PDB file of C-alpha atoms and ligand atoms in Angstrom:
ATOM      1  CA  UNK A   1      -5.103 -11.495 -22.685  1.00  0.00           C
ATOM      2  CA  UNK A   2      -2.560 -10.098 -20.211  1.00  0.00           C
ATOM      3  CA  UNK A   3      -1.603  -6.459 -19.663  1.00  0.00           C
ATOM      4  CA  UNK A   4       2.011  -5.358 -19.169  1.00  0.00           C
ATOM      5  CA  UNK A   5       2.897  -4.108 -15.692  1.00  0.00           C
ATOM      6  CA  UNK A   6       5.976  -2.848 -13.852  1.00  0.00           C
ATOM      7  CA  UNK A   7       6.580  -2.504 -10.114  1.00  0.00           C
ATOM      8  CA  UNK A   8       8.293   0.694  -8.965  1.00  0.00           C
ATOM      9  CA  UNK A   9      10.508  -0.279  -6.023  1.00  0.00           C
ATOM     10  CA  UNK A  10      12.467  -3.528  -5.946  1.00  0.00           C
ATOM     11  CA  UNK A  11      12.954  -3.735  -2.185  1.00  0.00           C
ATOM     12  CA  UNK A  12      11.141  -5.956   0.278  1.00  0.00           C
ATOM     13  CA  UNK A  13       7.639  -4.680  -0.316  1.00  0.00           C
ATOM     14  CA  UNK A  14       8.206  -4.540  -4.071  1.00  0.00           C
ATOM     15  CA  UNK A  15       8.977  -8.268  -4.007  1.00  0.00           C
ATOM     16  CA  UNK A  16       5.840  -8.850  -1.922  1.00  0.00           C
ATOM     17  CA  UNK A  17       3.860  -7.037  -4.613  1.00  0.00           C
ATOM     18  CA  UNK A  18       5.360  -9.446  -7.144  1.00  0.00           C
ATOM     19  CA  UNK A  19       3.904 -12.252  -4.994  1.00  0.00           C
ATOM     20  CA  UNK A  20       0.491 -10.639  -5.397  1.00  0.00           C
ATOM     21  CA  UNK A  21       0.891 -10.480  -9.181  1.00  0.00           C
ATOM     22  CA  UNK A  22       2.038 -14.105  -9.308  1.00  0.00           C
ATOM     23  CA  UNK A  23      -0.896 -15.236  -7.137  1.00  0.00           C
ATOM     24  CA  UNK A  24      -3.324 -13.389  -9.407  1.00  0.00           C
ATOM     25  CA  UNK A  25      -1.743 -14.936 -12.510  1.00  0.00           C
ATOM     26  CA  UNK A  26      -1.981 -18.405 -10.945  1.00  0.00           C
ATOM     27  CA  UNK A  27      -5.744 -17.878 -10.628  1.00  0.00           C
ATOM     28  CA  UNK A  28      -6.173 -16.332 -14.067  1.00  0.00           C
ATOM     29  CA  UNK A  29      -3.449 -14.994 -16.379  1.00  0.00           C
ATOM     30  CA  UNK A  30      -3.868 -11.248 -15.849  1.00  0.00           C
ATOM     31  CA  UNK A  31      -0.535  -9.450 -15.883  1.00  0.00           C
ATOM     32  CA  UNK A  32       2.607  -9.645 -18.001  1.00  0.00           C
ATOM     33  CA  UNK A  33       5.244  -8.611 -15.428  1.00  0.00           C
ATOM     34  CA  UNK A  34       8.019  -6.783 -17.297  1.00  0.00           C
ATOM     35  CA  UNK A  35      10.276  -5.989 -14.335  1.00  0.00           C
ATOM     36  CA  UNK A  36      11.044  -3.507 -11.569  1.00  0.00           C
ATOM     37  CA  UNK A  37      11.999   0.151 -11.701  1.00  0.00           C
ATOM     38  CA  UNK A  38      14.228   1.346  -8.883  1.00  0.00           C
ATOM     39  CA  UNK A  39      16.189   4.511  -8.119  1.00  0.00           C
ATOM     40  CA  UNK A  40      18.527   2.812  -5.655  1.00  0.00           C
ATOM     41  CA  UNK A  41      20.625  -0.350  -5.513  1.00  0.00           C
ATOM     42  CA  UNK A  42      18.289  -3.296  -4.923  1.00  0.00           C
ATOM     43  CA  UNK A  43      19.581  -6.763  -4.039  1.00  0.00           C
ATOM     44  CA  UNK A  44      20.330  -8.274  -7.476  1.00  0.00           C
ATOM     45  CA  UNK A  45      20.668 -11.784  -6.061  1.00  0.00           C
ATOM     46  CA  UNK A  46      17.177 -11.748  -4.553  1.00  0.00           C
ATOM     47  CA  UNK A  47      15.743 -10.425  -7.801  1.00  0.00           C
ATOM     48  CA  UNK A  48      17.604 -13.068  -9.811  1.00  0.00           C
ATOM     49  CA  UNK A  49      16.023 -15.743  -7.600  1.00  0.00           C
ATOM     50  CA  UNK A  50      12.633 -14.373  -8.689  1.00  0.00           C
ATOM     51  CA  UNK A  51      13.716 -14.306 -12.359  1.00  0.00           C
ATOM     52  CA  UNK A  52      13.078 -10.584 -12.210  1.00  0.00           C
ATOM     53  CA  UNK A  53      15.166  -7.692 -13.441  1.00  0.00           C
ATOM     54  CA  UNK A  54      15.471  -3.950 -12.948  1.00  0.00           C
ATOM     55  CA  UNK A  55      14.560  -2.138 -16.151  1.00  0.00           C
ATOM     56  CA  UNK A  56      15.855   1.245 -15.020  1.00  0.00           C
ATOM     57  CA  UNK A  57      15.079   4.098 -12.612  1.00  0.00           C
ATOM     58  CA  UNK A  58      11.533   5.336 -11.966  1.00  0.00           C
ATOM     59  CA  UNK A  59      11.978   7.868 -14.781  1.00  0.00           C
ATOM     60  CA  UNK A  60      12.059   4.946 -17.257  1.00  0.00           C
ATOM     61  CA  UNK A  61       8.260   4.939 -16.929  1.00  0.00           C
ATOM     62  CA  UNK A  62       8.406   7.635 -19.601  1.00  0.00           C
ATOM     63  CA  UNK A  63       9.389   5.013 -22.182  1.00  0.00           C
ATOM     64  CA  UNK A  64       7.628   1.883 -20.910  1.00  0.00           C
ATOM     65  CA  UNK A  65       4.041   1.554 -22.041  1.00  0.00           C
ATOM     66  CA  UNK A  66       2.681  -0.437 -19.101  1.00  0.00           C
ATOM     67  CA  UNK A  67       0.548  -0.220 -15.999  1.00  0.00           C
ATOM     68  CA  UNK A  68       2.500   0.471 -12.837  1.00  0.00           C
ATOM     69  CA  UNK A  69       2.143  -0.224  -9.165  1.00  0.00           C
ATOM     70  CA  UNK A  70       4.333   1.210  -6.409  1.00  0.00           C
ATOM     71  CA  UNK A  71       5.981  -1.346  -4.130  1.00  0.00           C
ATOM     72  CA  UNK A  72       7.281   1.170  -1.588  1.00  0.00           C
ATOM     73  CA  UNK A  73       6.002   1.418   1.990  1.00  0.00           C
ATOM     74  CA  UNK A  74       6.580   5.147   2.403  1.00  0.00           C
ATOM     75  CA  UNK A  75       3.488   7.180   1.538  1.00  0.00           C
ATOM     76  CA  UNK A  76       5.653  10.251   0.894  1.00  0.00           C
ATOM     77  CA  UNK A  77       7.707   8.417  -1.722  1.00  0.00           C
ATOM     78  CA  UNK A  78       4.527   7.061  -3.328  1.00  0.00           C
ATOM     79  CA  UNK A  79       3.206  10.620  -3.687  1.00  0.00           C
ATOM     80  CA  UNK A  80       6.346  11.590  -5.603  1.00  0.00           C
ATOM     81  CA  UNK A  81       6.368   8.507  -7.859  1.00  0.00           C
ATOM     82  CA  UNK A  82       2.640   8.845  -8.591  1.00  0.00           C
ATOM     83  CA  UNK A  83       3.118  12.449  -9.712  1.00  0.00           C
ATOM     84  CA  UNK A  84       5.996  11.359 -11.964  1.00  0.00           C
ATOM     85  CA  UNK A  85       3.944   8.513 -13.479  1.00  0.00           C
ATOM     86  CA  UNK A  86       0.986  10.844 -14.042  1.00  0.00           C
ATOM     87  CA  UNK A  87       3.258  13.275 -15.885  1.00  0.00           C
ATOM     88  CA  UNK A  88       4.033  10.416 -18.315  1.00  0.00           C
ATOM     89  CA  UNK A  89       0.336   9.542 -18.624  1.00  0.00           C
ATOM     90  CA  UNK A  90       0.785   6.085 -17.060  1.00  0.00           C
ATOM     91  CA  UNK A  91      -2.103   4.259 -15.396  1.00  0.00           C
ATOM     92  CA  UNK A  92      -1.809   2.618 -11.990  1.00  0.00           C
ATOM     93  CA  UNK A  93      -3.103  -0.925 -11.541  1.00  0.00           C
ATOM     94  CA  UNK A  94      -5.225  -2.146  -8.631  1.00  0.00           C
ATOM     95  CA  UNK A  95      -3.916  -5.442  -7.195  1.00  0.00           C
ATOM     96  CA  UNK A  96      -6.037  -7.557  -4.864  1.00  0.00           C
ATOM     97  CA  UNK A  97      -4.495 -10.841  -3.737  1.00  0.00           C
ATOM     98  CA  UNK A  98      -6.914 -13.737  -4.294  1.00  0.00           C
ATOM     99  CA  UNK A  99      -6.755 -14.460  -0.555  1.00  0.00           C
ATOM    100  CA  UNK A 100      -7.722 -10.927   0.469  1.00  0.00           C
ATOM    101  CA  UNK A 101     -11.282 -10.378   1.638  1.00  0.00           C
ATOM    102  CA  UNK A 102     -13.196  -7.544   0.006  1.00  0.00           C
ATOM    103  CA  UNK A 103     -16.698  -6.858   1.325  1.00  0.00           C
ATOM    104  CA  UNK A 104     -19.703  -5.251  -0.314  1.00  0.00           C
ATOM    105  CA  UNK A 105     -20.000  -1.722  -1.701  1.00  0.00           C
ATOM    106  CA  UNK A 106     -16.299  -0.901  -1.451  1.00  0.00           C
ATOM    107  CA  UNK A 107     -14.289   1.506  -3.570  1.00  0.00           C
ATOM    108  CA  UNK A 108     -10.622   0.827  -4.319  1.00  0.00           C
ATOM    109  CA  UNK A 109      -8.512   3.685  -5.666  1.00  0.00           C
ATOM    110  CA  UNK A 110      -6.048   3.294  -8.525  1.00  0.00           C
ATOM    111  CA  UNK A 111      -2.710   1.893  -7.483  1.00  0.00           C
ATOM    112  CA  UNK A 112      -4.049   0.215  -4.363  1.00  0.00           C
ATOM    113  CA  UNK A 113      -2.514  -3.080  -3.252  1.00  0.00           C
ATOM    114  CA  UNK A 114      -4.261  -5.579  -0.983  1.00  0.00           C
ATOM    115  CA  UNK A 115      -1.944  -8.348   0.205  1.00  0.00           C
ATOM    116  CA  UNK A 116      -2.926 -11.849   1.278  1.00  0.00           C
ATOM    117  CA  UNK A 117      -5.308 -12.002   4.273  1.00  0.00           C
ATOM    118  CA  UNK A 118      -5.940  -8.268   4.265  1.00  0.00           C
ATOM    119  CA  UNK A 119      -9.630  -7.781   4.940  1.00  0.00           C
ATOM    120  CA  UNK A 120     -11.946  -4.896   4.216  1.00  0.00           C
ATOM    121  CA  UNK A 121     -15.590  -5.251   5.151  1.00  0.00           C
ATOM    122  CA  UNK A 122     -18.512  -3.194   3.899  1.00  0.00           C
ATOM    123  CA  UNK A 123     -18.814   0.396   2.617  1.00  0.00           C
ATOM    124  CA  UNK A 124     -15.061   0.996   2.749  1.00  0.00           C
ATOM    125  CA  UNK A 125     -13.633   3.767   0.560  1.00  0.00           C
ATOM    126  CA  UNK A 126      -9.961   3.758  -0.419  1.00  0.00           C
ATOM    127  CA  UNK A 127      -8.066   6.484  -2.292  1.00  0.00           C
ATOM    128  CA  UNK A 128      -5.082   6.226  -4.621  1.00  0.00           C
ATOM    129  CA  UNK A 129      -2.085   4.021  -3.827  1.00  0.00           C
ATOM    130  CA  UNK A 130      -3.375   2.719  -0.521  1.00  0.00           C
ATOM    131  CA  UNK A 131      -1.385  -0.272   0.734  1.00  0.00           C
ATOM    132  CA  UNK A 132      -2.958  -2.950   2.917  1.00  0.00           C
ATOM    133  CA  UNK A 133      -0.308  -5.345   4.192  1.00  0.00           C
ATOM    134  CA  UNK A 134      -0.905  -9.006   5.103  1.00  0.00           C
ATOM    135  CA  UNK A 135      -3.484  -9.708   7.767  1.00  0.00           C
ATOM    136  CA  UNK A 136      -4.690  -6.177   8.460  1.00  0.00           C
ATOM    137  CA  UNK A 137      -8.410  -5.590   8.959  1.00  0.00           C
ATOM    138  CA  UNK A 138     -10.444  -2.557   7.922  1.00  0.00           C
ATOM    139  CA  UNK A 139     -13.929  -2.257   9.424  1.00  0.00           C
ATOM    140  CA  UNK A 140     -17.220  -0.977   8.043  1.00  0.00           C
ATOM    141  CA  UNK A 141     -17.564   2.579   6.716  1.00  0.00           C
ATOM    142  CA  UNK A 142     -13.840   3.337   6.983  1.00  0.00           C
ATOM    143  CA  UNK A 143     -12.341   5.966   4.689  1.00  0.00           C
ATOM    144  CA  UNK A 144      -8.671   5.595   3.763  1.00  0.00           C
ATOM    145  CA  UNK A 145      -7.515   8.647   1.856  1.00  0.00           C
ATOM    146  CA  UNK A 146      -4.759   8.643  -0.783  1.00  0.00           C
ATOM    147  CA  UNK A 147      -1.366   7.103   0.086  1.00  0.00           C
ATOM    148  CA  UNK A 148      -2.434   5.481   3.351  1.00  0.00           C
ATOM    149  CA  UNK A 149      -0.328   2.507   4.499  1.00  0.00           C
ATOM    150  CA  UNK A 150      -1.641  -0.136   6.895  1.00  0.00           C
ATOM    151  CA  UNK A 151       1.091  -2.487   8.094  1.00  0.00           C
ATOM    152  CA  UNK A 152       0.649  -6.190   8.897  1.00  0.00           C
ATOM    153  CA  UNK A 153      -1.976  -7.206  11.403  1.00  0.00           C
ATOM    154  CA  UNK A 154      -3.231  -3.721  12.228  1.00  0.00           C
ATOM    155  CA  UNK A 155      -6.939  -3.381  13.043  1.00  0.00           C
ATOM    156  CA  UNK A 156      -8.798  -0.274  11.880  1.00  0.00           C
ATOM    157  CA  UNK A 157     -12.259  -0.209  13.481  1.00  0.00           C
ATOM    158  CA  UNK A 158     -15.520   0.891  11.914  1.00  0.00           C
ATOM    159  CA  UNK A 159     -16.176   4.526  10.892  1.00  0.00           C
ATOM    160  CA  UNK A 160     -12.512   5.511  11.198  1.00  0.00           C
ATOM    161  CA  UNK A 161     -11.104   8.218   8.901  1.00  0.00           C
ATOM    162  CA  UNK A 162      -7.436   7.899   7.944  1.00  0.00           C
ATOM    163  CA  UNK A 163      -6.312  11.101   6.260  1.00  0.00           C
ATOM    164  CA  UNK A 164      -3.877  11.370   3.345  1.00  0.00           C
ATOM    165  CA  UNK A 165      -0.513   9.705   3.862  1.00  0.00           C
ATOM    166  CA  UNK A 166      -1.283   8.141   7.249  1.00  0.00           C
ATOM    167  CA  UNK A 167       0.747   5.087   8.339  1.00  0.00           C
ATOM    168  CA  UNK A 168      -0.694   2.547  10.759  1.00  0.00           C
ATOM    169  CA  UNK A 169       2.065   0.388  12.303  1.00  0.00           C
ATOM    170  CA  UNK A 170       2.067  -3.373  12.568  1.00  0.00           C
ATOM    171  CA  UNK A 171      -0.523  -4.772  15.030  1.00  0.00           C
ATOM    172  CA  UNK A 172      -1.744  -1.297  15.979  1.00  0.00           C
ATOM    173  CA  UNK A 173      -5.434  -0.732  16.718  1.00  0.00           C
ATOM    174  CA  UNK A 174      -7.503   2.355  15.904  1.00  0.00           C
ATOM    175  CA  UNK A 175     -10.761   2.421  17.845  1.00  0.00           C
ATOM    176  CA  UNK A 176     -14.120   3.089  16.296  1.00  0.00           C
ATOM    177  CA  UNK A 177     -15.043   6.434  14.778  1.00  0.00           C
ATOM    178  CA  UNK A 178     -11.690   8.185  15.270  1.00  0.00           C
ATOM    179  CA  UNK A 179      -9.802  10.372  12.797  1.00  0.00           C
ATOM    180  CA  UNK A 180      -6.050  10.127  12.232  1.00  0.00           C
ATOM    181  CA  UNK A 181      -4.732  13.384  10.781  1.00  0.00           C
ATOM    182  CA  UNK A 182      -2.857  13.835   7.517  1.00  0.00           C
ATOM    183  CA  UNK A 183       0.698  12.512   7.458  1.00  0.00           C
ATOM    184  CA  UNK A 184       0.542  10.985  10.925  1.00  0.00           C
ATOM    185  CA  UNK A 185       2.061   7.672  12.007  1.00  0.00           C
ATOM    186  CA  UNK A 186       0.616   5.273  14.544  1.00  0.00           C
ATOM    187  CA  UNK A 187       3.483   3.213  15.993  1.00  0.00           C
ATOM    188  CA  UNK A 188       3.560  -0.567  15.896  1.00  0.00           C
ATOM    189  CA  UNK A 189       1.382  -2.077  18.629  1.00  0.00           C
ATOM    190  CA  UNK A 190      -0.248   1.222  19.635  1.00  0.00           C
ATOM    191  CA  UNK A 191      -3.920   1.504  20.576  1.00  0.00           C
ATOM    192  CA  UNK A 192      -5.435   4.778  19.390  1.00  0.00           C
ATOM    193  CA  UNK A 193      -8.247   5.823  21.735  1.00  0.00           C
ATOM    194  CA  UNK A 194      -8.633   9.493  20.772  1.00  0.00           C
ATOM    195  CA  UNK A 195      -8.204  11.485  17.527  1.00  0.00           C
ATOM    196  CA  UNK A 196      -4.635  11.960  16.246  1.00  0.00           C
ATOM    197  CA  UNK A 197      -3.655  15.410  14.989  1.00  0.00           C
ATOM    198  CA  UNK A 198      -1.905  16.124  11.695  1.00  0.00           C
ATOM    199  CA  UNK A 199       1.775  15.104  11.294  1.00  0.00           C
ATOM    200  CA  UNK A 200       1.988  13.408  14.674  1.00  0.00           C
ATOM    201  CA  UNK A 201       3.691  10.163  15.689  1.00  0.00           C
ATOM    202  CA  UNK A 202       1.819   8.332  18.428  1.00  0.00           C
ATOM    203  CA  UNK A 203       2.915   5.196  20.271  1.00  0.00           C
ATOM    204  CA  UNK A 204       1.861   3.019  23.163  1.00  0.00           C
ATOM    205  CA  UNK A 205      -1.312   1.874  24.895  1.00  0.00           C
ATOM    206  CA  UNK A 206      -3.179   4.182  25.022  1.00  0.00           C
ATOM    207  CA  UNK A 207      -1.389   5.943  22.149  1.00  0.00           C
ATOM    208  CA  UNK A 208       0.317   9.230  23.026  1.00  0.00           C
ATOM    209  CA  UNK A 209       2.547  11.571  20.961  1.00  0.00           C
ATOM    210  CA  UNK A 210       6.153  10.381  20.812  1.00  0.00           C
TER     211      UNK A 210
HETATM  212  C1  LIG B 301       6.773   4.839  16.024  1.00  0.00           C
HETATM  213  C2  LIG B 301       7.875   4.828  15.004  1.00  0.00           C
HETATM  214  C3  LIG B 301       7.408   5.514  13.726  1.00  0.00           C
HETATM  215  C4  LIG B 301       9.043   5.593  15.607  1.00  0.00           C
HETATM  216  O1  LIG B 301      10.099   5.591  14.727  1.00  0.00           O
HETATM  217  P1  LIG B 301      11.330   6.597  15.020  1.00  0.00           P
HETATM  218  O2  LIG B 301      10.815   8.004  14.933  1.00  0.00           O
HETATM  219  O3  LIG B 301      12.421   6.198  14.080  1.00  0.00           O
HETATM  220  O4  LIG B 301      11.682   6.366  16.519  1.00  0.00           O
HETATM  221  P2  LIG B 301      12.916   5.598  17.209  1.00  0.00           P
HETATM  222  O5  LIG B 301      13.053   4.213  16.681  1.00  0.00           O
HETATM  223  O6  LIG B 301      14.090   6.512  17.135  1.00  0.00           O
HETATM  224  O7  LIG B 301      12.426   5.485  18.716  1.00  0.00           O
HETATM  225  C5  LIG B 301      12.197   6.634  19.514  1.00  0.00           C
HETATM  226  C6  LIG B 301      11.663   6.164  20.837  1.00  0.00           C
HETATM  227  O8  LIG B 301      10.348   5.625  20.666  1.00  0.00           O
HETATM  228  C7  LIG B 301      10.308   4.272  21.119  1.00  0.00           C
HETATM  229  N1  LIG B 301       9.434   3.558  20.170  1.00  0.00           N
HETATM  230  C8  LIG B 301       9.630   3.381  18.855  1.00  0.00           C
HETATM  231  N2  LIG B 301       8.612   2.722  18.320  1.00  0.00           N
HETATM  232  C9  LIG B 301       7.748   2.472  19.299  1.00  0.00           C
HETATM  233  C10 LIG B 301       6.498   1.793  19.342  1.00  0.00           C
HETATM  234  N3  LIG B 301       5.952   1.276  18.242  1.00  0.00           N
HETATM  235  N4  LIG B 301       5.859   1.715  20.532  1.00  0.00           N
HETATM  236  C11 LIG B 301       6.419   2.237  21.658  1.00  0.00           C
HETATM  237  N5  LIG B 301       7.603   2.903  21.668  1.00  0.00           N
HETATM  238  C12 LIG B 301       8.266   3.001  20.497  1.00  0.00           C
HETATM  239  C13 LIG B 301      11.747   3.796  21.091  1.00  0.00           C
HETATM  240  O9  LIG B 301      11.936   2.739  21.993  1.00  0.00           O
HETATM  241  C14 LIG B 301      12.469   5.047  21.483  1.00  0.00           C
HETATM  242  O10 LIG B 301      12.323   5.218  22.876  1.00  0.00           O
HETATM  243  P3  LIG B 301      13.539   5.851  23.755  1.00  0.00           P
HETATM  244  O11 LIG B 301      13.740   7.240  23.216  1.00  0.00           O
HETATM  245  O12 LIG B 301      12.986   5.819  25.139  1.00  0.00           O
HETATM  246  O13 LIG B 301      14.698   4.959  23.537  1.00  0.00           O
HETATM  247  C15 LIG B 301       8.309   3.387  14.617  1.00  0.00           C
HETATM  248  O14 LIG B 301       9.083   2.785  15.628  1.00  0.00           O
HETATM  249  C16 LIG B 301       7.109   2.494  14.325  1.00  0.00           C
HETATM  250  O15 LIG B 301       6.501   1.849  15.188  1.00  0.00           O
HETATM  251  N6  LIG B 301       6.743   2.458  13.029  1.00  0.00           N
HETATM  252  C17 LIG B 301       5.660   1.649  12.562  1.00  0.00           C
HETATM  253  C18 LIG B 301       6.040   1.018  11.257  1.00  0.00           C
HETATM  254  C19 LIG B 301       5.783  -0.482  11.219  1.00  0.00           C
HETATM  255  O16 LIG B 301       4.935  -1.046  11.866  1.00  0.00           O
HETATM  256  N7  LIG B 301       6.536  -1.138  10.366  1.00  0.00           N
HETATM  257  C20 LIG B 301       6.343  -2.534  10.155  1.00  0.00           C
HETATM  258  C21 LIG B 301       6.742  -2.843   8.778  1.00  0.00           C
HETATM  259  S1  LIG B 301       6.357  -4.492   8.384  1.00  0.00           S
END
């Protein structure tokens, strides 16, 4: 039996999330994908090529009895959409691509998406709507709080704490045991060698505030 699901956000990452759903269904029919919800003007041609349609704006979740997942890279936007969905009593799905690696004794929060080749090892704890993009690695005992985004190829070392809404840029590295403060962004390619304060943007090697 399959469960109905919608993706909120029909942009680039939303279409990547559809890839995850299709890969899961190819392994075992799991989800009945109804369509996207989007508050903007997504590329209709690209959606048509995926035989997908936009069912309405995010507020249409009020009338669609389905699981939802948020295909939007911005943690701030995910916070807003999650609150809206909760107000309608909707439940977020957890999507783990069959080619993702999930180690032992891990906790995945509702709404989390693990793309192909994302890897989490052992004793990792993830909050709500965490996004792990292709090829990122999350080491042992890492805590990723709600709405964290890890972009492609980033490496988060063991015992790191990523606070709510943190973004780790593509190919960035966070060294072992460090904390990245709430709402902060680590730029693409940066190497974080000391703790990052709240609401900071850090870039470079070693990473320094922008
Ligand atoms: C760090 C980041 C958040 C800065 O974004 P921004 O605030 O819009 O900054 P700007 O693009 O205006 O750049 C400001 C300055 O920082 C520099 N800069 C931007 N990103 C940088 C990075 N990752 N490393 C080093 N320097 C960077 C720019 O060259 C510019 O320098 P200048 O003032 O000397 O010209 C962004 O560039 C980034 O790396 N985001 C990560 C997201 C990511 O990986 N996305 C991948 C999606 S698949």
